[in-house]
Structure formats: structure tokens, C-alpha cells
Coordinates of C-alpha atoms and ligand atoms in Angstrom, one line a residue:
Chain A
M185 CA 56.6 11.2 150.3
V186 CA 58.8 11.4 153.7
F187 CA 56.3 12.2 156.6
S188 CA 57.8 14.9 158.8
L189 CA 56.0 16.2 161.6
N190 CA 55.0 19.7 161.7
K191 CA 55.8 21.1 165.2
K192 CA 53.6 23.8 165.1
A193 CA 50.7 21.9 164.2
L194 CA 51.4 19.3 166.6
T195 CA 51.7 21.8 169.2
N196 CA 48.1 23.2 168.6
A197 CA 46.9 20.0 168.0
I198 CA 48.3 18.7 171.5
V199 CA 46.8 22.0 173.3
V200 CA 43.2 21.9 171.7
S201 CA 42.9 17.8 173.0
L202 CA 44.2 18.9 176.3
I203 CA 41.4 21.6 176.7
T204 CA 38.8 19.1 175.3
I205 CA 39.8 16.5 178.0
A206 CA 39.7 19.2 180.5
L207 CA 36.5 20.6 179.7
V208 CA 35.0 16.9 179.5
F209 CA 36.6 16.6 183.3
Y210 CA 34.9 19.8 184.7
G211 CA 31.9 20.1 182.0
S212 CA 30.8 16.4 183.2
R213 CA 31.3 17.9 187.0
K214 CA 34.7 15.8 187.6
L215 CA 33.2 13.0 185.5
Q216 CA 30.0 12.7 187.8
N217 CA 27.7 12.8 185.0
F218 CA 30.3 11.1 182.5
D219 CA 28.7 7.8 181.0
P220 CA 31.5 5.1 180.7
A221 CA 29.6 3.4 178.2
L222 CA 30.6 6.2 176.1
I223 CA 34.3 6.1 176.6
A224 CA 35.6 4.7 172.9
Y225 CA 33.5 7.5 171.5
L226 CA 35.2 9.6 173.7
F227 CA 38.6 8.7 172.5
G228 CA 37.5 8.5 168.8
T229 CA 36.2 12.5 169.3
V230 CA 39.3 13.5 171.1
F231 CA 41.3 12.0 168.1
A232 CA 39.4 13.6 165.7
F233 CA 40.0 16.8 167.4
F234 CA 43.7 16.2 167.4
G235 CA 43.8 15.2 163.7
V236 CA 41.6 18.1 162.9
V237 CA 43.6 20.8 164.5
Y238 CA 46.8 19.1 163.0
R239 CA 45.5 19.1 159.5
Y240 CA 44.1 22.6 159.7
S241 CA 47.3 24.1 161.2
V242 CA 49.2 22.3 158.3
W243 CA 46.8 23.6 155.8
L244 CA 47.1 27.2 157.2
Q245 CA 51.0 27.0 156.6
R246 CA 50.7 26.6 153.0
P247 CA 51.1 30.0 151.4
P248 CA 48.1 30.5 149.5
T249 CA 46.2 29.8 152.5
R250 CA 48.5 31.5 154.9
M251 CA 47.8 34.7 152.8
Y252 CA 44.0 34.6 153.2
F253 CA 44.4 33.7 156.7
R254 CA 46.5 36.8 157.2
R255 CA 44.0 39.0 155.3
S256 CA 41.2 37.6 157.4
L257 CA 43.4 38.4 160.6
E258 CA 43.9 42.2 159.4
L259 CA 40.1 42.7 158.9
I260 CA 39.3 41.4 162.1
Y261 CA 41.6 43.9 163.8
N262 CA 40.1 46.5 161.1
R263 CA 37.7 49.4 162.1
K264 CA 35.4 47.8 159.4
F265 CA 35.1 44.9 161.3
F266 CA 31.5 45.0 162.1
S267 CA 30.3 45.7 158.3
H268 CA 31.8 42.7 157.4
L269 CA 30.5 40.6 160.4
V270 CA 26.8 41.4 159.5
F271 CA 27.8 39.9 156.1
F272 CA 29.5 37.0 157.4
I273 CA 26.7 36.4 159.8
K274 CA 24.1 36.2 156.6
D275 CA 26.5 34.4 154.2
F276 CA 27.0 31.8 157.0
I277 CA 23.3 30.9 157.3
L278 CA 22.8 31.1 153.3
N279 CA 26.3 29.2 152.4
I280 CA 27.1 27.2 155.6
G281 CA 23.8 26.4 156.9
F282 CA 21.6 26.1 153.8
Q283 CA 24.4 25.4 151.4
K284 CA 23.0 27.9 148.9
F285 CA 26.0 27.5 146.3
I286 CA 24.7 23.8 145.5
Y287 CA 21.4 24.4 144.5
P288 CA 22.2 25.9 141.1
R289 CA 24.1 22.9 140.5
G290 CA 21.2 20.7 140.9
R291 CA 18.1 20.4 142.8
S292 CA 18.2 16.9 144.2
R293 CA 22.0 17.5 144.6
W294 CA 21.0 20.0 146.9
I295 CA 18.1 18.5 148.6
G296 CA 20.5 15.3 149.3
H297 CA 23.6 17.3 150.3
F298 CA 21.3 19.7 152.7
L299 CA 19.8 16.6 154.4
M300 CA 22.9 14.9 155.0
A301 CA 24.7 18.4 156.2
F302 CA 21.5 19.0 158.5
G303 CA 21.6 15.4 159.8
C304 CA 25.0 15.3 160.6
T305 CA 25.2 18.5 162.4
L306 CA 22.1 17.7 164.2
A307 CA 23.6 14.6 165.1
F308 CA 27.1 16.3 166.3
A309 CA 25.3 18.9 168.1
I310 CA 23.7 16.2 170.1
T311 CA 26.3 13.5 170.6
F312 CA 29.2 15.6 171.1
P313 CA 27.9 16.8 174.5
L314 CA 26.4 13.8 175.5
T315 CA 29.5 11.9 174.9
F316 CA 31.6 14.5 177.2
G317 CA 29.4 14.5 179.9
W318 CA 28.2 17.9 179.3
I319 CA 24.2 17.1 178.9
H320 CA 22.7 14.4 181.2
F321 CA 19.1 13.6 181.8
T322 CA 17.6 13.2 185.1
M323 CA 14.2 12.2 186.7
N324 CA 12.9 15.1 188.7
P325 CA 13.1 14.3 192.3
A326 CA 9.7 14.4 193.1
T327 CA 9.2 12.0 190.3
S328 CA 11.5 9.9 191.7
I329 CA 9.7 9.3 194.9
D330 CA 6.3 9.1 193.1
P331 CA 6.7 8.1 189.5
E332 CA 3.0 7.9 188.9
S333 CA 2.1 11.6 190.1
I334 CA 4.4 13.8 188.3
R335 CA 6.6 11.9 185.7
L336 CA 9.0 14.8 185.1
Y337 CA 12.6 14.9 183.5
E338 CA 15.5 17.1 183.7
A339 CA 18.0 18.2 181.2
H340 CA 21.2 19.3 182.4
F341 CA 23.9 21.1 180.6
F342 CA 27.7 21.6 182.2
G343 CA 25.8 19.9 185.4
F344 CA 23.1 22.9 185.5
K345 CA 19.4 22.3 185.1
I346 CA 18.5 23.8 181.9
F347 CA 14.6 23.0 181.4
E348 CA 12.2 20.1 182.6
F349 CA 9.6 18.2 180.4
E350 CA 7.0 15.6 181.0
L351 CA 7.5 12.2 180.3
G352 CA 5.4 11.2 177.5
S353 CA 4.8 14.6 175.8
F354 CA 5.9 15.9 173.1
I355 CA 8.9 17.3 173.8
A356 CA 10.2 14.2 175.1
F357 CA 9.6 12.3 172.1
T358 CA 11.3 15.2 170.0
V359 CA 14.3 15.0 172.4
F360 CA 14.6 11.4 172.5
H361 CA 14.2 10.7 169.1
A362 CA 16.5 13.7 167.8
L363 CA 19.3 11.3 166.4
N364 CA 16.8 9.3 164.8
W365 CA 15.3 11.9 162.8
S366 CA 18.7 12.8 162.1
S367 CA 19.6 9.6 160.9
W368 CA 16.4 9.4 158.4
M369 CA 17.9 12.8 156.9
V370 CA 21.4 11.4 156.3
I371 CA 19.9 8.1 154.8
I372 CA 17.8 9.7 152.5
G373 CA 20.7 12.2 151.6
V374 CA 23.1 9.2 151.1
L375 CA 20.9 7.2 148.8
I376 CA 20.2 10.4 146.6
F377 CA 24.1 11.0 146.1
M378 CA 24.6 7.2 145.5
R379 CA 22.3 7.1 142.8
R380 CA 24.0 10.0 141.4
R381 CA 27.3 8.5 141.7
L382 CA 26.1 5.1 140.5
T383 CA 24.3 6.6 137.3
Q384 CA 26.4 9.8 136.0
P385 CA 28.9 8.8 133.7
G386 CA 31.1 12.0 134.4
L387 CA 31.4 11.1 138.2
I388 CA 31.9 7.7 137.2
A389 CA 34.7 8.3 135.2
T390 CA 36.5 10.5 137.8
Q391 CA 35.0 9.4 141.3
S392 CA 37.3 6.9 143.7
F393 CA 35.8 4.5 146.0
E394 CA 37.9 5.6 148.8
G395 CA 37.4 9.4 148.4
D396 CA 33.8 9.2 147.0
L397 CA 31.5 6.2 148.0
L398 CA 33.2 5.1 151.0
P399 CA 32.1 8.2 152.8
L400 CA 28.4 7.5 151.8
V401 CA 28.6 4.0 152.8
L402 CA 30.2 4.9 156.3
L403 CA 27.4 7.5 156.5
L404 CA 24.5 5.1 155.7
A405 CA 26.0 2.4 158.0
I406 CA 25.9 4.7 161.0
S407 CA 22.6 5.9 160.3
I408 CA 21.1 2.6 159.9
T409 CA 22.5 0.7 162.7
G410 CA 21.8 4.0 164.8
L411 CA 18.2 3.9 163.8
G412 CA 18.4 0.3 164.6
L413 CA 19.6 0.5 168.1
T414 CA 16.0 2.3 168.6
Y415 CA 14.1 0.0 166.7
S416 CA 15.5 -3.0 168.0
Y417 CA 14.3 -2.1 171.8
E418 CA 11.0 -0.5 170.7
F419 CA 9.5 -2.9 168.2
M420 CA 11.8 -6.0 168.1
K421 CA 12.1 -6.9 171.7
G422 CA 16.0 -6.0 171.7
F423 CA 16.4 -8.2 168.9
A424 CA 20.2 -7.8 167.3
Y425 CA 20.9 -5.2 169.7
D426 CA 24.3 -6.1 170.6
F427 CA 25.2 -6.2 166.9
M428 CA 23.6 -2.9 166.4
A429 CA 25.6 -1.4 169.3
V430 CA 29.0 -2.7 168.2
T431 CA 28.7 -2.0 164.6
H432 CA 27.1 1.4 165.3
A433 CA 30.2 2.3 167.7
I434 CA 33.0 0.9 165.3
T435 CA 31.5 2.6 162.4
V436 CA 31.0 6.0 164.2
I437 CA 34.7 5.9 165.6
M438 CA 35.9 4.7 161.8
F439 CA 34.2 8.1 160.5
L440 CA 35.4 10.4 163.7
I441 CA 39.0 9.1 163.0
W442 CA 38.7 9.7 159.3
I443 CA 37.5 13.1 159.4
P444 CA 40.9 14.5 159.3
F445 CA 42.2 12.8 156.2
G446 CA 39.5 12.0 154.2
K447 CA 36.3 13.4 152.1
F448 CA 34.6 14.7 155.7
F449 CA 37.5 17.0 155.9
H450 CA 35.5 19.6 153.7
I451 CA 33.2 20.1 156.7
I452 CA 36.0 21.9 158.3
Q453 CA 37.7 23.9 155.3
R454 CA 34.1 24.9 154.2
P455 CA 33.8 28.2 156.0
A456 CA 37.0 29.0 154.3
Q457 CA 34.4 30.0 151.7
L458 CA 33.1 32.8 153.7
G459 CA 36.7 34.5 154.0
A460 CA 36.9 34.1 150.4
H461 CA 33.8 36.4 150.0
I462 CA 34.9 39.0 152.6
Y463 CA 38.2 39.1 150.8
K464 CA 36.9 40.2 147.3
R465 CA 34.3 42.3 149.2
E466 CA 37.1 44.2 150.9
G467 CA 39.1 44.1 147.6
I468 CA 36.3 45.8 145.7
K469 CA 36.4 48.7 148.1
R470 CA 39.9 48.9 147.9
G471 CA 40.1 48.8 143.7
M472 CA 39.8 46.8 140.8
A473 CA 42.7 45.7 138.3
V474 CA 42.4 46.4 134.7
C475 CA 43.8 44.2 132.3
P476 CA 46.0 46.1 130.0
H477 CA 45.0 43.9 126.8
T478 CA 41.3 44.2 127.2
G479 CA 41.3 47.6 129.2
K480 CA 38.6 45.8 131.5
E481 CA 38.3 45.3 134.7
F482 CA 38.6 41.5 136.0
A483 CA 39.7 40.9 139.2
T484 CA 40.3 43.0 142.5
Q485 CA 44.1 44.5 142.8
M486 CA 44.4 42.9 146.0
H487 CA 43.9 39.6 144.7
I488 CA 46.4 39.9 141.9
D489 CA 48.9 41.6 144.4
D490 CA 48.7 38.9 146.8
L491 CA 49.1 36.2 144.0
K492 CA 52.2 37.7 142.8
V493 CA 53.4 37.3 146.3
V494 CA 52.0 33.8 146.8
T495 CA 53.2 32.5 143.2
K496 CA 56.7 33.8 144.1
E497 CA 56.5 31.6 147.4
L498 CA 55.6 28.9 145.5
G499 CA 58.5 29.4 143.1
F500 CA 56.7 30.9 140.1
D501 CA 58.0 34.0 138.9
F502 CA 56.1 35.6 136.0
T503 CA 57.9 38.7 136.2
L504 CA 58.4 40.1 132.9
E505 CA 61.3 42.0 131.4
D506 CA 59.8 45.4 131.8
G507 CA 59.1 44.7 135.3
T508 CA 55.3 44.2 135.0
S509 CA 54.0 40.7 135.4
H510 CA 52.3 38.2 133.5
L511 CA 49.7 38.2 136.2
D512 CA 48.7 41.7 135.4
L513 CA 46.5 40.1 132.5
S514 CA 43.1 38.9 132.6
P515 CA 42.3 35.6 131.7
E516 CA 41.1 36.7 128.2
G517 CA 44.4 39.0 127.9
K518 CA 46.7 35.9 129.0
R519 CA 45.0 33.8 126.0
S520 CA 45.2 36.6 123.4
R521 CA 49.2 37.1 124.3
L522 CA 49.6 33.4 123.9
A523 CA 48.1 33.7 120.1
M524 CA 50.0 37.0 119.6
A525 CA 53.2 35.1 120.7
H526 CA 52.1 32.6 118.1
L527 CA 51.6 35.0 115.3
K528 CA 54.9 36.9 116.3
A529 CA 57.0 33.5 116.1
R530 CA 55.1 32.8 112.6
L531 CA 56.3 36.2 111.4
E532 CA 60.1 35.7 112.3
N533 CA 59.7 32.5 110.2
G534 CA 58.7 34.2 106.8
G535 CA 54.8 35.1 108.0
K536 CA 53.5 32.2 105.8
L537 CA 51.0 29.9 107.4
F538 CA 52.5 26.7 107.8
G539 CA 51.6 23.2 108.2
Chain B
M265 CA 40.9 6.9 140.0
P266 CA 39.0 4.0 138.6
V267 CA 41.0 1.4 136.5
T268 CA 41.0 3.1 132.7
N269 CA 42.0 2.6 129.4
Y270 CA 43.8 5.9 129.0
K271 CA 46.1 5.7 125.9
T272 CA 49.6 7.0 126.8
N273 CA 50.6 7.3 123.1
Q274 CA 48.1 9.7 122.1
E275 CA 48.5 13.7 122.6
F276 CA 46.8 16.9 122.2
F277 CA 48.0 19.2 119.5
V278 CA 46.5 22.8 119.1
D279 CA 47.5 25.1 116.5
M280 CA 45.6 28.6 117.0
Q281 CA 46.7 30.0 113.6
R282 CA 43.8 27.2 112.3
C283 CA 41.2 28.5 114.4
I284 CA 38.2 30.0 112.5
G285 CA 36.0 30.8 115.3
C286 CA 33.6 28.5 114.3
K287 CA 33.0 27.6 117.9
A288 CA 32.2 23.8 117.4
C289 CA 34.6 23.2 119.6
E290 CA 32.3 25.0 122.3
M291 CA 29.1 23.1 121.7
A292 CA 31.2 19.8 121.7
C293 CA 32.9 20.5 124.8
A294 CA 29.5 20.8 126.5
E295 CA 28.7 17.5 125.5
C296 CA 31.5 16.3 128.1
E297 CA 30.0 14.3 131.2
T298 CA 32.6 15.5 133.5
N299 CA 31.9 19.2 133.3
G300 CA 28.1 18.8 134.0
H301 CA 27.6 20.0 130.3
E302 CA 29.3 23.3 130.9
S303 CA 31.3 24.3 127.8
M304 CA 35.1 24.6 129.3
I305 CA 36.8 25.5 126.1
H306 CA 37.7 29.4 125.2
V307 CA 37.3 30.8 122.0
N308 CA 38.1 34.7 121.7
Y309 CA 39.0 37.4 119.3
I310 CA 42.7 38.1 119.6
D311 CA 42.1 42.0 119.1
R312 CA 38.7 42.6 117.8
A313 CA 39.5 46.4 116.6
V314 CA 42.3 45.3 114.4
T315 CA 41.5 41.4 113.2
I316 CA 39.0 38.7 113.3
Q317 CA 41.5 36.2 113.9
T318 CA 40.5 33.9 116.8
T319 CA 42.2 31.9 119.3
V320 CA 41.3 28.8 120.9
Q321 CA 42.3 27.6 124.3
V322 CA 42.1 24.0 126.0
C323 CA 43.9 23.5 129.5
M324 CA 47.8 22.7 128.8
H325 CA 47.7 20.3 131.5
C326 CA 50.8 21.6 133.2
D327 CA 53.6 19.5 134.4
D328 CA 53.9 21.7 137.7
P329 CA 50.3 23.4 137.6
A330 CA 50.5 26.7 138.7
C331 CA 46.6 26.4 139.4
A332 CA 46.9 23.6 141.8
N333 CA 50.0 25.4 143.6
V334 CA 47.9 28.2 144.3
C335 CA 44.8 26.5 145.4
P336 CA 44.1 27.2 149.2
A337 CA 41.6 24.4 149.4
D338 CA 43.8 21.5 147.4
A339 CA 41.0 21.3 145.0
I340 CA 43.0 20.6 142.2
S341 CA 44.8 17.4 141.4
K342 CA 47.4 15.9 138.8
D343 CA 46.7 12.2 138.0
E344 CA 49.2 9.5 136.7
F345 CA 48.8 10.3 133.1
G346 CA 49.7 13.9 133.8
V347 CA 45.9 15.2 133.4
V348 CA 45.4 18.1 135.7
H349 CA 41.9 17.7 136.8
T350 CA 39.2 20.1 137.4
A351 CA 38.2 21.7 141.3
N352 CA 37.1 18.9 143.6
T353 CA 33.5 19.9 144.1
A354 CA 33.4 19.3 147.7
R355 CA 36.7 21.3 148.5
C356 CA 36.9 24.1 146.0
I357 CA 35.9 27.3 147.8
G358 CA 35.3 29.5 144.8
C359 CA 38.4 31.9 145.6
S360 CA 39.2 32.4 142.1
N361 CA 43.3 31.9 142.7
C362 CA 43.5 29.6 140.2
V363 CA 41.6 31.6 137.3
M364 CA 43.9 34.4 137.9
A365 CA 47.4 32.3 138.3
C366 CA 47.0 30.1 135.1
P367 CA 49.4 31.6 132.8
F368 CA 47.1 30.5 129.9
G369 CA 43.9 32.0 130.9
V370 CA 42.2 28.7 131.2
P371 CA 40.0 28.2 134.7
K372 CA 36.5 29.5 135.2
K373 CA 34.6 30.5 137.9
N374 CA 31.3 29.8 138.0
E375 CA 29.3 32.1 140.1
A376 CA 26.4 30.7 140.9
Y377 CA 28.0 27.3 141.6
D378 CA 31.2 29.3 143.5
L379 CA 32.9 26.8 142.0
M380 CA 36.0 26.9 139.4
M381 CA 35.5 24.5 136.3
K382 CA 38.0 23.9 133.7
C383 CA 38.9 21.2 131.0
N384 CA 39.8 17.9 132.2
M385 CA 40.7 16.5 128.8
C386 CA 37.3 14.7 128.5
Y387 CA 38.4 12.4 131.4
D388 CA 35.4 10.3 130.8
R389 CA 36.1 9.9 127.1
T390 CA 39.8 9.7 127.1
S391 CA 39.9 7.3 130.3
A392 CA 38.2 4.9 128.0
G393 CA 40.5 5.2 125.1
K394 CA 38.5 7.9 123.1
K395 CA 39.5 11.3 122.2
P396 CA 38.5 14.6 123.5
M397 CA 35.2 16.0 122.2
C398 CA 36.4 19.4 120.8
A399 CA 39.2 17.3 119.1
T400 CA 36.9 15.3 117.2
V401 CA 34.7 18.1 115.9
C402 CA 37.3 20.8 115.1
P403 CA 36.6 21.3 111.4
T404 CA 40.3 22.8 110.6
Q405 CA 42.1 20.2 113.0
A406 CA 43.3 23.7 114.9
L407 CA 42.4 21.0 117.9
Y408 CA 43.9 17.4 117.0
Y409 CA 44.2 14.3 119.2
G410 CA 46.3 11.5 118.0
T411 CA 49.8 10.2 118.1
R412 CA 53.3 12.1 117.5
E413 CA 53.7 10.2 114.2
E414 CA 50.5 11.0 112.8
M415 CA 51.1 14.6 113.4
A416 CA 54.4 14.6 112.0
M417 CA 53.0 13.1 108.8
M418 CA 50.1 15.7 108.6
R419 CA 52.1 18.5 109.4
P420 CA 55.9 18.2 107.8
N421 CA 56.6 21.9 108.3
S422 CA 55.5 22.0 112.0
S423 CA 56.9 21.1 115.2
P424 CA 55.0 20.4 118.6
V425 CA 56.3 22.7 121.6
N426 CA 55.5 22.3 125.1
N427 CA 57.6 24.6 126.9
F428 CA 56.6 28.2 127.2
I429 CA 58.1 31.4 128.4
F430 CA 56.3 33.8 130.4
G431 CA 58.9 36.6 131.8
N432 CA 61.1 34.7 134.5
E433 CA 59.0 31.4 134.3
K434 CA 59.3 28.5 131.9
V435 CA 56.0 26.2 132.1
S436 CA 56.4 22.8 130.9
T437 CA 53.1 21.3 129.5
K438 CA 51.5 18.2 128.5
V439 CA 49.2 19.7 125.7
N440 CA 51.3 20.7 122.4
I441 CA 51.1 24.1 120.4
M442 CA 52.3 23.4 116.9
M443 CA 54.9 25.9 115.8
P444 CA 57.2 26.5 112.9
K445 CA 59.4 23.7 112.1
G446 CA 62.4 23.2 114.4
A447 CA 61.1 25.8 117.0
T448 CA 61.4 24.3 120.8
E449 CA 59.9 26.7 122.8
L450 CA 57.3 29.6 122.8
R451 CA 58.2 33.0 124.3
V452 CA 54.9 34.6 125.1
D453 CA 56.4 38.0 126.9
Ligands
SF4_706 S1 47.0 25.2 131.7 FE1 46.5 26.2 133.5 S2 44.6 25.4 134.2 FE2 45.8 24.1 132.8 S3 47.0 22.7 134.4 FE3 48.0 24.4 133.5 S4 47.6 25.9 135.3 FE4 46.4 24.6 135.4
SF4_707 S1 38.7 28.8 142.6 FE1 38.6 26.6 143.7 S2 40.0 25.4 143.0 FE2 40.5 27.7 142.1 S3 42.2 27.9 143.6 FE3 40.5 28.5 144.4 S4 39.7 26.7 145.8 FE4 41.3 26.5 144.2

């Protein structure tokens, strides 16, 4: 395949990367609060943003995706927007937050996926703002003068003080260990999924190392070295700390750079599922398509009409001689018509069963 | 995909005039490890009001699959053997584009999973050099998996056809449908 740069996508990606850099600059109060130790992570993150926006933009230009995107925009500028918004929020919590649709596929599968998803989201929510210098912690000024008396810590966001907490308190423990909790969640989730992938014959037959196993290995490496950082200084007097720090950085940066290309891109694509739900919801309101063969409703008319356009854009023309389309038929109708055509061919050939 | 033992000289042959609607293939399909024990094959009455004839449909594994083309999530892929795989579970957003665009009416949407699932020619078996489940149980050999030579010997008055005309569209497939001898295509409508 010849690789050619997609100009529109490139522009989007550059704009988003520049905005991110600007936000890092101003969000960290002109780099005052930026932690230079995190510079490699910052580069990795900006590259990931660039790649994600580039791929997403290319993706949106494909005919089927463009059609859904166009329909979604139409709904946003529509007066029915609020009715869909309420549905969207509910759907988001259930399907993106809790990945409800995975539960029927298997309970342990859902538990594993939920732990990985929750752990990763939590880690993103903490590390991105930290890397960007948007969040930082300082000692309360009074505490700095007399550390024994007050022992207060302050959390700042975009340079503004958000809240303060006492050192050694439950909040402090939770805040400072949040990344460890997320690591544990990811580790348990990864192990559940690895077990599936290494024991289920159907998965073994169809999975690939780089597409399915490597992402799990990478998540595991990130989580273990991440935990190792804490446990090394808390329990092992700093044993192997440098090794952990370097391995952690390398695996995290690999993960970030890989988001736009591999398995992890599904995190970015998944919310499109909500779009598909709303598309169907709106379609049902506008009316259903009835199959000319079975006489039953089978899809929304908007879906069938849009598909006729999309298939044409993709170079398929299912228009029949009478001006209708093969796509007007339901799946069952299509299967029956194929069998009827087979019968017709047999009748034209003398009508006898042939062998 | 991992290293395989896929036999490229073996092909799939379907002859719906032989289908007696026993649904043995449906049961067998549910044994396939790659669809998580859900039956993917379709057996349906053609027009129940006037005939008891049933038809059987597996995925035809199109050369240029409409299902994969219309998929907004790039969830469907074709491998080097021409097998068109079922939706990638991480990517599929359950939009049903493929279900409605497939000219043979093959993909199924599982509403609870919010996922499309379809026949992938028992890839767990065919990639190990075995025959698909349905073809091994069909009592009338409406579904047959083997070489072209075997087929020519068994069915001297039939020709395998893999070109289908749907209006203005010609679709070529990996799977064959048995037609009266000498036929080269099947015009559907
Ligand atoms: S028969 Fe339908 S599902 Fe199978 S490859 Fe062709 S378009 Fe896709
Ligand atoms: S249902 Fe899934 S596989 Fe089918 S077109 Fe939609 S996203 Fe693709």
C-alpha cells in the first residue's frame, strides 16, 4: 500500500498538538509548575494526540463513517437535541463507563475488561494533567515554616489551589496511591484476559500476537513497573528503582505512541457506538423499512436509504432493473430471493433436480 | 493470524435444492469455537405460504466483501486465504451496516452483545486442515467441503458457480453454489 499523507487529517493533528502544547505552557503557569523529569512522557503524549487526531480524521472521511458523522452533526443542530442528550448521558454511563454490552458476552470477561478500563482511565486522568504541569502539589506555607505543627498539603490545578489535606490522612493516602490502585486493577484485568486468550481454542485460532497479546503484555509491564516504583522506595529501600523508572518510562511511551495504530485505538473509536444507538433511535421515530419479501419491518428506513448512498460511494450498485434496490430486502428476504433465483435457473433448465 | 494448516485446495460447495431443513448444521455451527458457541448459519423457509422448501446460507466469503466495505469501524477483515472474518469484538460498534449491506443476508447482529457475528468458515477448524462443522454433518450434502475434483465426480450434472448478479452489481465469492451444468453465474434479481 502506498502511504500518502491526508492533508485535512494532518492539519487537524497539527492544530490539536499545538493547542495541547499551548495549554501545557499556560496551564503550568509558563512552565513554572512543569516537572522536567516528565519531559519524555510529555513528548509521548503529544505524539499520541497527534496520531490519534490524524487517524480519527482519516477515519471520519471513509464513506460509512462520514455518513454517521454527518447524521450526528445534523442531530446536534436539531431541536430534538435535548431528548437525545439525556439518552446520550445515560448510554455513556452504561456503555462507556460500565461497558454493559460486554456483560452478556461473559461475566469474567466483563470483570476483566472493566478493571482494565477503569484502571487505565483513572491512570490517564491522573497522569495527563500531572505530565502537562496542570496539577501539582505544594506544602502549605505555614507547614513549610513549622512542619511539625500543621502538616498540610495543597493540590493545585492550572495554578489555582483546589483543596488541601493533612499529610498521613486517609485522603493523602488515597491521593498518593491512586496510581497503585489503578495498577492493581489493570494487572487483575490483564491476567483474566490472558487466561482467556491462552486457553480458549476459538481465540487461539484467530488472535495475533501484535494485535491481541502484545497489548496485554504492555499493560502488564506498565503496571508492574509502576507498582515497583512505589514498593521499591516504600519497602525495599530503593532497590532497583532506576531500572523500574526507566522500564516504566519506556513501556508507557511505547503505549502512548502505539495508541493511534493498534488495539488501543478502540478506546477512541468506541464512543461511536453511542452515535449508532442514537442513529437507530432517531431512525425508528422517522419510520421503519418493510421487506418486500417477508412483509415485515426489519430496519429503519433512514438506515437503508443511507446505505444505498454509502454503497454507491464505495463502488457497489445494487440497483435492480425496476429501479428498486436489492438492499430494500431484509437479510431473510435476500436469502430467500437467492434460493428462488436458484430454483428459477433450475426450472429454465428443464426443472429436474440435478446432481 | 498464527501459523496455519489451511488447505487451499479445499473449497465450500452449497446446493440449496438439497436442503431438507433438518437444521443439523445449526446445531453443528454452535459447536464452532470461533463464534463463542452461537449458531451463525441460516436455515429458513423460502416462502412458507406456498412451499415447505428451506434454504441454507453460509457466508460466501466475497472477494470484495460489501460487509467489510460498509463497516464504519474497520471491524471486518479478509485474510490471505480469502476468509472474511467475523467482526473484531473490540472494534465493532454494532451499527448493523454489514447486516443490511451483505447481498446474501449473512451477518447477524447480537443485540445483547451489541456486536455483529457471522460465519468465518470455522476458522479454528479450517486453519487446522479440518472441514467446517456444518459441512461435516449435513446429511444431504447440501453443504459440502472438499476439492473441486471430488465435487466433479460426485455431481456430474452440476457446475460450481461463484459469480452472482444483483441488479447492476456482480459479486464474486470464495464459496460456490452448485448450478445446472454449464452455468457460469447466478442472476438473483
Ligand atoms: S457473504 Fe456477506 S458477510 Fe460474507 S463476505 Fe460477503 S458480504 Fe460479507
Ligand atoms: S455491526 Fe460491527 S462489523 Fe458490522 S458494520 Fe457495524 S461496526 Fe462493522
